[in-house]
Tab-separated table of C-alpha atoms in Angstrom:
chain	number	residue	atom	x	y	z
S	262	MET	CA	14.792	39.069	21.127
S	263	SER	CA	15.853	40.582	17.704
S	264	LYS	CA	16.524	37.332	15.410
S	265	ILE	CA	14.209	34.291	15.377
S	266	LEU	CA	14.898	31.051	13.875
S	267	CYS	CA	12.230	29.073	12.811
S	268	THR	CA	12.816	25.498	11.503
S	269	THR	CA	10.332	24.418	9.016
S	270	ASP	CA	9.470	21.141	6.879
S	271	GLU	CA	6.075	19.925	5.320
S	272	THR	CA	4.635	18.584	8.586
S	273	GLU	CA	1.534	19.978	10.392
S	274	VAL	CA	3.321	20.961	13.485
S	275	SER	CA	5.757	22.853	11.518
S	276	ARG	CA	3.154	24.927	9.959
S	277	LYS	CA	2.135	25.571	13.550
S	278	ALA	CA	5.467	26.565	14.235
S	279	GLU	CA	5.731	29.024	11.207
S	280	VAL	CA	2.594	30.842	12.246
S	281	PHE	CA	3.716	30.906	15.934
S	282	ALA	CA	7.025	32.255	14.657
S	283	ALA	CA	5.813	34.856	12.580
S	284	ASP	CA	3.225	36.253	15.198
S	285	ILE	CA	6.125	36.322	17.681
S	286	ALA	CA	8.575	37.932	15.416
S	287	LYS	CA	5.723	40.812	14.463
S	288	ALA	CA	5.015	41.444	18.019
S	289	ALA	CA	8.801	41.602	19.089
S	290	GLY	CA	9.784	43.467	15.949
S	291	ALA	CA	12.492	40.896	15.294
S	292	GLU	CA	13.993	39.705	12.266
S	293	LEU	CA	12.517	36.151	11.165
S	294	HIS	CA	14.823	33.309	9.354
S	295	TYR	CA	12.816	30.036	8.014
S	296	VAL	CA	15.076	27.241	7.881
S	297	HIS	CA	14.329	24.132	6.126
S	298	VAL	CA	17.419	21.296	6.428
S	299	SER	CA	17.324	18.914	3.518
S	300	PRO	CA	19.093	15.578	4.065
S	301	VAL	CA	20.071	15.860	0.636
S	302	THR	CA	23.542	17.154	1.011
S	303	SER	CA	25.757	19.220	-1.672
S	304	ASP	CA	27.811	15.951	-2.386
S	305	ASP	CA	24.507	14.468	-3.431
S	306	LEU	CA	23.919	17.246	-6.012
S	307	GLN	CA	27.357	17.077	-7.410
S	308	LYS	CA	27.280	13.405	-8.424
S	309	PRO	CA	23.803	12.445	-9.257
S	310	GLY	CA	23.331	9.116	-10.889
S	311	PRO	CA	20.885	8.530	-13.927
S	312	PHE	CA	17.910	7.849	-11.539
S	313	ASP	CA	18.931	10.418	-8.971
S	314	THR	CA	18.902	13.332	-10.789
S	315	ILE	CA	14.695	12.656	-11.022
S	316	ILE	CA	14.825	12.107	-7.378
S	317	LEU	CA	16.964	15.295	-6.460
S	318	GLU	CA	14.739	17.214	-8.924
S	319	GLU	CA	11.777	16.341	-6.755
S	320	VAL	CA	13.474	16.950	-3.516
S	321	GLU	CA	14.398	20.396	-4.620
S	322	ALA	CA	10.754	20.938	-5.827
S	323	ARG	CA	9.538	19.952	-2.392
S	324	ASP	CA	12.466	22.310	-0.398
S	325	HIS	CA	11.093	25.247	-2.810
S	326	GLU	CA	7.201	24.448	-1.698
S	327	VAL	CA	8.425	24.255	1.850
S	328	LEU	CA	9.996	27.670	2.034
S	329	LYS	CA	7.257	29.265	-0.057
S	330	HIS	CA	4.649	28.179	2.305
S	331	ALA	CA	6.677	29.661	5.218
S	332	GLN	CA	7.198	33.026	3.321
S	333	GLU	CA	3.356	32.974	2.517
S	334	THR	CA	2.550	32.760	6.062
S	335	ALA	CA	4.823	35.524	7.037
S	336	ALA	CA	3.633	37.728	4.548
S	337	GLU	CA	-0.196	36.914	5.690
S	338	ARG	CA	0.920	38.140	9.306
S	339	GLY	CA	2.182	41.369	7.831
S	340	LEU	CA	6.081	40.345	7.603
S	341	ALA	CA	7.649	41.165	4.158
S	342	ASN	CA	11.492	40.777	4.909
S	343	VAL	CA	11.994	37.362	6.190
S	344	VAL	CA	15.062	35.071	5.320
S	345	CYS	CA	13.983	31.574	3.864
S	346	LEU	CA	16.971	29.277	3.222
S	347	THR	CA	17.460	25.240	2.766
S	348	LEU	CA	20.485	24.269	4.736
S	349	ARG	CA	21.682	20.738	3.151
S	350	ASN	CA	22.816	18.368	6.164
S	351	ARG	CA	21.921	15.073	7.553
S	352	ASP	CA	22.269	15.977	10.923
S	353	VAL	CA	19.192	18.287	11.203
S	354	ALA	CA	19.417	19.644	14.777
S	355	ALA	CA	23.487	20.400	14.244
S	356	ALA	CA	22.582	22.308	10.878
S	357	VAL	CA	20.084	24.405	12.792
S	358	LEU	CA	22.288	25.048	15.692
S	359	GLU	CA	25.328	25.807	13.626
S	360	TYR	CA	23.028	28.514	11.584
S	361	ALA	CA	21.687	30.046	14.579
S	362	GLU	CA	24.959	30.707	16.298
S	363	ALA	CA	26.744	31.833	13.121
S	364	ASN	CA	23.831	34.592	12.135
S	365	GLY	CA	23.326	35.755	15.663
S	366	CYS	CA	19.761	34.219	16.451
S	367	ASP	CA	18.574	34.671	19.718
S	368	HIS	CA	15.465	32.552	19.956
S	369	ILE	CA	14.937	29.150	18.230
S	370	ILE	CA	11.271	28.133	17.550
S	371	THR	CA	10.745	24.431	16.264
S	372	GLY	CA	8.089	22.053	16.249
S	373	SER	CA	7.686	18.472	17.871
S	374	ASN	CA	5.672	15.900	16.637
S	375	GLY	CA	5.806	14.243	20.274
S	376	ARG	CA	7.336	10.892	19.630
S	377	VAL	CA	7.652	8.872	22.437
S	378	GLY	CA	9.098	5.081	23.607
S	379	ILE	CA	10.342	3.137	20.755
S	380	PRO	CA	9.876	5.581	17.995
S	381	ARG	CA	11.983	8.189	19.666
S	382	LEU	CA	14.504	5.541	20.443
S	383	ILE	CA	14.689	4.700	16.559
S	384	MET	CA	14.298	7.983	14.959
S	385	GLY	CA	15.553	10.557	17.542
S	386	SER	CA	14.049	13.793	18.343
S	387	VAL	CA	15.389	16.911	16.741
S	388	SER	CA	13.653	19.166	18.916
S	389	GLY	CA	15.309	17.473	22.044
S	390	ASP	CA	18.550	17.618	20.533
S	391	ILE	CA	17.899	21.321	19.726
S	392	ILE	CA	16.766	22.042	23.334
S	393	HIS	CA	19.812	20.274	24.719
S	394	LYS	CA	22.467	22.084	22.716
S	395	ALA	CA	21.014	25.616	21.951
S	396	HIS	CA	23.110	28.668	22.959
S	397	CYS	CA	19.706	30.666	23.103
S	398	PRO	CA	16.107	30.074	24.140
S	399	VAL	CA	14.096	27.599	22.638
S	400	THR	CA	10.381	27.458	21.779
S	401	VAL	CA	8.789	24.141	20.799
S	402	VAL	CA	5.392	24.146	19.279
S	403	ARG	CA	3.086	21.052	19.221
């Protein structure tokens, strides 16, 4: 294991995944990539309307805070050089998988909020999609 990708967002389970990934990366001497996927795409950023500008600024501020937290988590565990970035794509799983493959990540760590039944049918499961389509091992943190 030399490159670990950890998905991150503002949820509590994601915070647990951040800690787990940092600990694993440190123990393995692996490079750590924290990736946050925002559903606000590049097209959305290129053509904002008058009210959209305020919303986009708030989204970008939230994206920044998510990655700042991840970077602080890594630093608290003694990792200085971590990659932290936001991908813009409405399909979170596809964005994660594409990045992992393109960047040679050999392990993915993601959180799962444990949706079941109707909520899972309606909202889907990002972690489930990642597990089923990944080119490498996946660890799900709950």
